[in-house]
Amino acid sequence: MTKIGLEIHCQLTKLESKLFCSCKADYRSFEPNDNICPICIGLPGSLPILNQKAVEKAAMISMALGCKVPQKIGFFRKNYFYPDLPKSFQITQYNAYGPTSIGYDGKVLIEDREIKIRRIQLEEDPGRLVYEGSSEKTQITLVDYNRAGTPLVEIVTEPDFETPKQVRLFLNLLADLVENLGVSDPSLEGALRVDGNISIDKGNRVEIKNVASFRDIEKALHFEITRQQSLAERNIPIPAETRHWDEARKITISARTKEEEQDYRYFPEADIPTILIDKTVIERLGKNMPESIISKKERYKKYGIPLQVAEVLSSDKFYSDLFEQAHNEKNAKEIANLITTDLKGFADTKEQREQLKLTPTHLSDLADAIMNNKITRNSGKIALQEIVKTGKPLSEIISSLDLGHVDDQSSLSKVIDDIFTEEQKAVDEAKNNPDTINYLVGKVMKKTKGKANPTLTLDLIKKRLDAQ
Ligand SMILES: [Zn+2]
């Protein structure tokens, strides 16, 4: 059996300042080493001051993932030597002496499978190493400390995933969730980073690091499953190790033997006292939290929206915001359908979304026009194409593109006359087999470019057949 666990690092990009100093949390716009101070580069004698907002945002993530938030949180030093870590230790959280990290014991349902969250911790991001050329061949490595001290939330799951697909679904949900909560912008480079660990058939655990994108983590996991299975089939032991994802070659390569926890010599961070989290703070945060994706999905299902559509709609903030503004009780199903099938092609990427000229009013007008039989669903698609580009009102588009229903009897009867002459065989068949009537309706639709009123067309054809 395959077991996959994840460690996800999520930067709190929406904060003003870093975790322990007043340098900007948004380090991306600075020249190298221009967003630093004695605290975040760890000069001797400097003292960290904890960012209260970071604690609150991390608590919100914990609550949204069903975690418990303890009444006391504490910080620890994780010691290791690496050039991107100026203090030679990272201030993080550690649960070996009782749960003092910002969240623990959470769970999320993915494909009806329970994924347990072991813990959520608040910590500082290290700096960044910049290589000249490729990292293997370079002679020069540069260090940029602008990122050092940026607030980071680490989410550690139990190895509860069985397939790479479940991992992808979870990561999509998480990306939407942090965006929904207004704590992070997952589209920023490096804002959401994932390491995976994977083992098959109770074998050794292999860690995969260095995966740049969500799409690649799925590929890397698939590769690892195949690699480990082929070793196991030949009775070759699978060593416990860390492997890096080689993006160019699409394989994982052995990186180093894994550090053991004791190598980090964790000890309490004496410069930050234990922080008490008052119940009233948790209550206030709970009240101000946006509705969770899970409860949104349940609410959408009550409108009669199918589960899969409700899932797509609730887990994407852009779509659900549009839906919330456009729907009423009557048109909810139609609006959900328009967003998740017809609009999706025009609103897949961030750039596309920024250029959309569509408003919630457009969507509700469109749904009403389709439901009241003013235009066919097919014409609705054409109208939507025009709306997203021009932003013109629906009524104007319907008349300028001549999309309105053909529903005057005489012009429809003329079209049906033609079809009855052209499709003699189908007409004979339809007399005995009502199922083939749809074929004739289809022909009428084609001839009218999808504009014929379907109910009226069917009615007229039936009458015609009865009369023959
Ligand atoms: Zn600083």
XYZ file of C-alpha atoms and ligand atoms in Angstrom:
469
model
C 0.000 0.000 0.000
C 1.223 3.476 -0.874
C 1.403 6.040 1.919
C 2.044 9.676 1.190
C 2.441 12.514 3.676
C 3.017 16.199 3.001
C 4.852 19.131 4.516
C 3.599 22.360 3.080
C 5.162 25.756 3.659
C 2.820 28.665 3.174
C 4.094 32.243 3.377
C 1.711 34.714 4.983
C 2.127 37.117 2.083
C -0.749 39.399 3.104
C 1.017 40.616 6.255
C 2.703 43.995 6.496
C 5.862 42.963 8.339
C 8.099 39.974 8.980
C 7.607 37.546 11.864
C 10.007 39.095 14.372
C 10.897 42.567 13.022
C 9.344 45.457 11.126
C 10.962 44.732 7.731
C 8.439 44.181 4.933
C 6.898 40.715 4.620
C 6.559 41.421 0.890
C 10.278 41.089 0.051
C 9.866 40.465 -3.654
C 10.124 44.042 -4.897
C 13.440 44.855 -3.156
C 16.987 44.928 -4.454
C 19.026 42.076 -2.900
C 19.725 42.566 0.831
C 17.739 45.783 0.957
C 14.916 44.527 3.199
C 16.900 43.496 6.262
C 17.654 44.667 9.797
C 19.763 43.442 12.750
C 16.927 41.137 13.881
C 16.268 39.255 10.651
C 19.946 38.822 9.853
C 20.542 37.668 13.429
C 23.149 40.170 14.625
C 24.296 39.442 18.189
C 22.229 41.285 20.772
C 19.181 41.783 18.559
C 15.902 40.588 20.026
C 12.868 39.205 18.171
C 9.412 40.751 18.733
C 6.583 38.443 17.693
C 4.139 39.729 15.068
C 0.647 39.368 16.600
C -1.105 39.411 13.220
C 1.022 36.441 12.092
C -0.164 34.441 15.111
C -3.772 35.337 14.280
C -3.472 34.400 10.600
C -1.789 31.101 11.451
C -4.571 30.393 13.972
C -7.131 31.027 11.214
C -5.441 28.475 8.941
C -5.430 26.004 11.845
C -9.117 26.517 12.549
C -10.050 26.227 8.870
C -8.259 22.868 8.708
C -10.146 21.595 11.747
C -7.136 21.804 14.092
C -7.149 22.482 17.817
C -5.497 25.763 18.792
C -3.772 25.498 22.198
C -4.133 28.104 24.928
C -0.354 28.509 25.114
C 2.056 28.553 22.209
C 5.834 28.439 22.397
C 8.813 28.829 20.067
C 11.947 26.711 19.686
C 15.326 27.038 18.029
C 16.059 24.516 15.302
C 19.820 24.487 14.877
C 21.504 23.839 11.582
C 24.238 25.445 9.574
C 23.460 26.675 6.106
C 24.361 29.962 4.386
C 20.714 31.041 3.955
C 20.230 30.946 7.732
C 22.170 33.892 9.218
C 21.606 32.976 12.889
C 22.477 29.292 12.305
C 19.152 28.466 13.885
C 15.580 28.905 12.738
C 12.904 30.061 15.166
C 10.085 27.562 14.794
C 7.645 25.532 16.872
C 8.038 22.024 18.250
C 5.575 19.694 19.924
C 7.862 17.226 21.732
C 7.030 18.707 25.158
C 3.272 18.971 24.620
C 1.312 20.702 21.893
C 2.534 24.295 21.793
C 2.386 24.837 18.027
C -0.413 27.024 16.681
C -2.494 24.027 15.558
C -2.624 20.243 15.954
C -4.934 17.253 15.359
C -6.894 18.528 12.394
C -8.604 16.738 9.536
C -9.873 17.348 6.027
C -11.978 15.139 3.764
C -10.580 14.441 0.291
C -12.602 12.116 -1.953
C -14.361 10.954 1.229
C -11.001 9.987 2.686
C -9.975 11.510 5.994
C -6.594 13.268 5.812
C -5.310 14.018 9.289
C -3.277 17.153 9.973
C -0.558 16.334 12.500
C 0.411 19.902 13.301
C 0.589 23.455 12.031
C 3.485 25.612 13.115
C 4.522 29.205 12.726
C 8.146 29.834 11.794
C 10.481 32.144 9.932
C 11.508 31.652 6.319
C 15.274 31.521 5.688
C 17.004 33.726 3.107
C 17.523 32.711 -0.492
C 20.568 31.343 -2.264
C 21.000 32.588 -5.803
C 23.239 30.614 -8.141
C 24.942 31.970 -11.198
C 23.947 29.465 -13.837
C 22.927 25.944 -12.840
C 23.356 24.956 -9.197
C 25.646 21.985 -10.046
C 28.146 23.834 -12.210
C 28.198 27.282 -10.640
C 31.359 28.779 -9.174
C 29.482 31.520 -7.368
C 26.604 31.355 -4.907
C 25.023 34.614 -3.776
C 22.929 35.082 -0.645
C 19.904 37.350 -0.448
C 18.498 37.812 3.080
C 15.433 39.828 2.045
C 13.260 36.756 2.612
C 14.835 35.887 5.982
C 12.243 36.200 8.739
C 9.183 36.195 6.455
C 6.255 34.599 8.324
C 5.772 31.014 7.267
C 3.164 28.461 8.274
C 4.174 24.831 8.010
C 1.374 22.301 7.648
C 2.311 18.683 8.320
C -0.111 15.913 7.391
C -0.139 12.289 8.485
C 0.793 9.855 5.674
C -2.899 9.436 4.854
C -2.854 10.018 1.090
C -2.994 6.903 -1.068
C -2.655 8.439 -4.528
C -0.921 11.435 -6.137
C -4.353 12.582 -7.307
C -5.577 12.943 -3.714
C -2.472 15.034 -3.063
C -3.337 17.314 -5.960
C -6.938 17.729 -4.767
C -5.740 18.558 -1.257
C -3.225 21.125 -2.508
C -5.833 22.812 -4.685
C -8.154 22.982 -1.709
C -5.381 24.400 0.467
C -4.379 27.032 -2.097
C -7.990 28.178 -2.387
C -8.405 28.103 1.364
C -5.452 30.393 2.176
C -6.597 32.736 -0.564
C -10.171 32.665 0.780
C -8.925 33.459 4.268
C -6.985 36.415 2.878
C -3.717 35.214 4.436
C -1.659 34.344 1.362
C -1.505 34.768 -2.387
C -0.673 31.268 -3.662
C 0.081 32.540 -7.161
C 3.249 34.306 -5.982
C 6.450 32.394 -6.706
C 7.531 30.476 -3.583
C 4.424 31.395 -1.559
C 3.318 27.766 -1.321
C 6.006 25.067 -1.323
C 5.506 21.350 -0.911
C 7.693 18.469 0.226
C 6.327 14.943 0.072
C 7.261 11.726 1.815
C 6.308 8.402 0.368
C 6.633 4.736 1.196
C 5.216 1.586 -0.337
C 4.270 -1.668 1.391
C 5.632 -0.619 4.793
C 9.041 0.092 3.256
C 11.368 2.950 4.149
C 10.193 6.516 3.882
C 11.655 8.615 1.096
C 11.383 12.394 1.167
C 10.995 14.423 -2.003
C 12.158 18.012 -1.850
C 12.747 20.857 -4.242
C 9.486 20.555 -6.134
C 8.683 23.932 -7.635
C 5.059 23.523 -8.657
C 1.940 21.639 -7.644
C 1.747 19.940 -11.005
C 5.264 18.619 -10.554
C 4.606 17.165 -7.084
C 2.024 14.859 -8.675
C 4.559 13.801 -11.340
C 7.332 13.362 -8.766
C 5.100 11.136 -6.628
C 4.128 9.023 -9.647
C 7.799 8.633 -10.517
C 8.670 7.627 -6.937
C 5.896 5.020 -6.770
C 7.174 3.393 -9.967
C 10.824 3.589 -8.864
C 10.138 2.060 -5.455
C 7.895 -0.656 -6.904
C 10.537 -1.724 -9.404
C 13.180 -1.914 -6.650
C 10.840 -3.919 -4.433
C 10.047 -6.374 -7.242
C 13.763 -7.127 -7.568
C 14.153 -7.379 -3.771
C 16.499 -4.391 -3.677
C 16.122 -2.503 -0.388
C 14.784 1.050 -0.590
C 16.991 3.306 1.547
C 15.475 6.054 3.712
C 16.738 9.191 2.038
C 15.952 12.614 0.708
C 15.598 12.902 -3.033
C 15.400 16.006 -5.168
C 13.039 16.452 -8.089
C 14.965 17.164 -11.267
C 12.534 19.309 -13.199
C 14.321 19.027 -16.545
C 14.696 15.255 -16.537
C 11.421 14.556 -14.672
C 13.057 12.151 -12.240
C 14.000 12.176 -8.561
C 17.679 11.953 -7.639
C 19.278 10.975 -4.360
C 20.334 14.064 -2.421
C 21.643 13.150 1.022
C 20.898 10.885 3.928
C 18.205 12.453 6.004
C 18.964 14.395 9.175
C 17.453 12.858 12.253
C 15.374 15.024 14.500
C 18.039 14.946 17.247
C 20.547 16.488 14.817
C 18.655 19.762 15.083
C 19.154 20.047 18.866
C 15.811 21.751 19.409
C 15.608 23.899 22.524
C 13.188 26.578 23.725
C 13.681 30.056 22.285
C 14.501 32.004 25.428
C 14.008 35.412 23.769
C 10.285 34.808 23.181
C 8.147 34.007 26.210
C 5.232 31.574 26.110
C 2.308 33.321 24.452
C -1.156 32.941 25.934
C -3.939 32.856 23.393
C -7.083 34.176 24.988
C -10.371 32.422 24.280
C -11.910 35.721 23.213
C -9.246 36.078 20.508
C -10.182 32.691 19.072
C -13.875 33.625 19.245
C -13.239 36.915 17.460
C -11.198 35.216 14.746
C -13.872 32.539 14.365
C -16.568 35.168 13.866
C -14.583 37.021 11.234
C -13.524 33.931 9.319
C -15.057 33.558 5.887
C -17.362 30.598 5.459
C -15.332 27.429 5.073
C -15.149 25.692 1.711
C -16.737 22.623 3.259
C -19.839 24.419 4.541
C -20.114 26.401 1.315
C -20.206 23.135 -0.622
C -23.007 21.813 1.600
C -25.006 25.014 1.123
C -24.627 24.844 -2.673
C -25.855 21.252 -2.709
C -29.122 22.473 -1.166
C -29.855 24.443 -4.355
C -29.854 21.120 -6.192
C -26.391 21.735 -7.624
C -24.652 18.375 -8.285
C -21.781 17.476 -5.911
C -19.030 17.790 -8.505
C -20.206 21.217 -9.636
C -20.573 22.329 -6.003
C -17.004 21.177 -5.361
C -15.545 23.202 -8.233
C -17.608 26.239 -7.316
C -16.922 26.263 -3.579
C -13.198 25.619 -3.752
C -12.432 28.521 -6.106
C -12.856 31.953 -4.545
C -13.225 33.720 -7.888
C -16.053 31.442 -9.000
C -17.824 31.359 -5.663
C -17.714 35.170 -5.326
C -19.291 35.462 -8.778
C -21.893 32.873 -7.888
C -22.783 34.559 -4.587
C -23.393 37.873 -6.314
C -25.289 36.529 -9.308
C -27.592 33.826 -7.984
C -31.024 33.751 -6.403
C -32.994 30.711 -5.320
C -34.508 30.131 -8.736
C -31.488 30.508 -11.007
C -28.761 29.075 -8.739
C -28.454 25.797 -10.615
C -28.277 27.499 -14.016
C -25.680 30.038 -12.799
C -23.546 27.266 -11.285
C -23.721 25.462 -14.600
C -22.802 28.573 -16.601
C -19.771 29.279 -14.389
C -18.354 25.772 -14.174
C -18.891 24.707 -17.783
C -19.188 27.727 -20.083
C -17.204 30.421 -18.274
C -14.402 28.108 -17.178
C -12.654 28.239 -20.553
C -12.422 32.023 -20.382
C -11.419 32.297 -16.740
C -8.798 29.656 -16.193
C -5.763 31.814 -15.499
C -5.176 34.910 -13.410
C -4.531 37.002 -16.547
C -7.784 35.832 -18.142
C -9.676 36.676 -14.970
C -8.229 40.171 -14.853
C -9.348 40.856 -18.403
C -12.892 39.543 -18.028
C -15.557 42.142 -18.773
C -18.269 40.008 -17.205
C -20.310 41.215 -14.210
C -22.622 39.219 -11.905
C -25.564 40.999 -13.582
C -24.512 39.558 -16.942
C -24.604 36.084 -15.450
C -28.021 36.440 -13.853
C -29.449 38.006 -17.050
C -28.014 35.153 -19.070
C -29.395 32.492 -16.731
C -32.829 34.115 -16.775
C -32.836 34.361 -20.584
C -32.009 30.673 -20.903
C -34.510 29.612 -18.247
C -37.302 31.716 -19.771
C -36.580 30.256 -23.203
C -35.595 33.617 -24.674
C -32.416 32.102 -26.057
C -31.189 28.551 -26.376
C -28.342 27.219 -24.283
C -26.188 27.170 -27.370
C -26.895 30.830 -28.111
C -26.137 31.468 -24.456
C -22.634 30.164 -25.042
C -22.148 32.493 -27.991
C -23.481 35.424 -25.980
C -21.113 34.632 -23.121
C -18.141 34.656 -25.488
C -19.134 38.161 -26.537
C -19.827 39.349 -22.982
C -16.429 38.343 -21.621
C -14.742 40.267 -24.441
C -16.912 43.385 -24.682
C -18.906 43.676 -21.451
C -21.950 44.839 -23.445
C -25.400 44.211 -21.927
C -26.955 40.873 -22.825
C -29.997 42.392 -24.572
C -27.708 44.345 -26.909
C -25.681 41.236 -27.731
C -28.803 39.164 -28.400
C -30.091 41.663 -30.949
C -26.747 42.520 -32.560
C -25.805 38.860 -33.039
C -29.403 37.897 -33.770
C -29.379 35.219 -31.087
C -33.029 35.431 -30.067
C -35.225 32.383 -30.406
C -36.974 31.705 -33.647
C -40.337 31.155 -32.083
C -42.822 32.471 -34.551
C -44.762 29.540 -35.922
C -44.717 30.487 -39.579
C -40.951 30.759 -39.992
C -40.381 27.588 -37.980
C -43.005 25.745 -40.055
C -41.138 26.714 -43.192
C -37.902 25.232 -41.859
C -39.766 22.083 -40.818
C -41.255 21.850 -44.339
C -37.738 21.770 -45.765
C -36.520 19.177 -43.271
C -39.520 16.898 -43.991
C -38.671 16.996 -47.704
C -34.940 16.443 -47.181
C -35.240 13.747 -44.515
C -38.005 11.541 -45.960
C -36.515 8.367 -44.499
C -36.195 9.761 -40.995
C -39.746 11.079 -41.199
C -41.079 7.615 -42.080
C -39.139 6.124 -39.211
C -40.338 8.760 -36.759
C -43.928 7.839 -37.476
C -43.370 4.403 -35.933
C -40.539 5.171 -33.548
C -40.994 8.337 -31.480
C -37.338 8.136 -30.364
C -36.153 9.321 -33.768
C -38.126 12.563 -33.482
C -35.124 14.051 -31.713
C -33.105 13.571 -34.870
C -35.545 15.798 -36.741
C -35.482 18.381 -33.928
C -31.699 18.352 -34.208
C -31.916 19.050 -37.953
C -34.163 22.041 -37.316
C -31.746 23.316 -34.691
C -28.869 23.018 -37.109
C -30.682 24.863 -39.835
C -31.634 27.704 -37.467
C -28.125 27.799 -36.007
C -29.462 26.622 -32.663
C -32.002 29.408 -32.373
C -35.249 27.489 -32.781
C -37.381 27.322 -29.667
C -36.966 23.634 -28.793
C -40.375 23.139 -27.154
C -42.229 24.744 -30.038
C -40.155 22.829 -32.596
C -40.953 19.500 -30.994
C -44.619 20.430 -30.819
C -44.811 21.393 -34.471
C -42.979 18.272 -35.631
C -45.289 16.020 -33.608
C -48.372 17.709 -35.065
C -46.915 17.354 -38.527
C -46.252 13.632 -38.036
C -49.757 13.049 -36.661
C -51.276 14.776 -39.659
C -49.410 12.615 -42.160
Zn 14.251 42.716 9.723
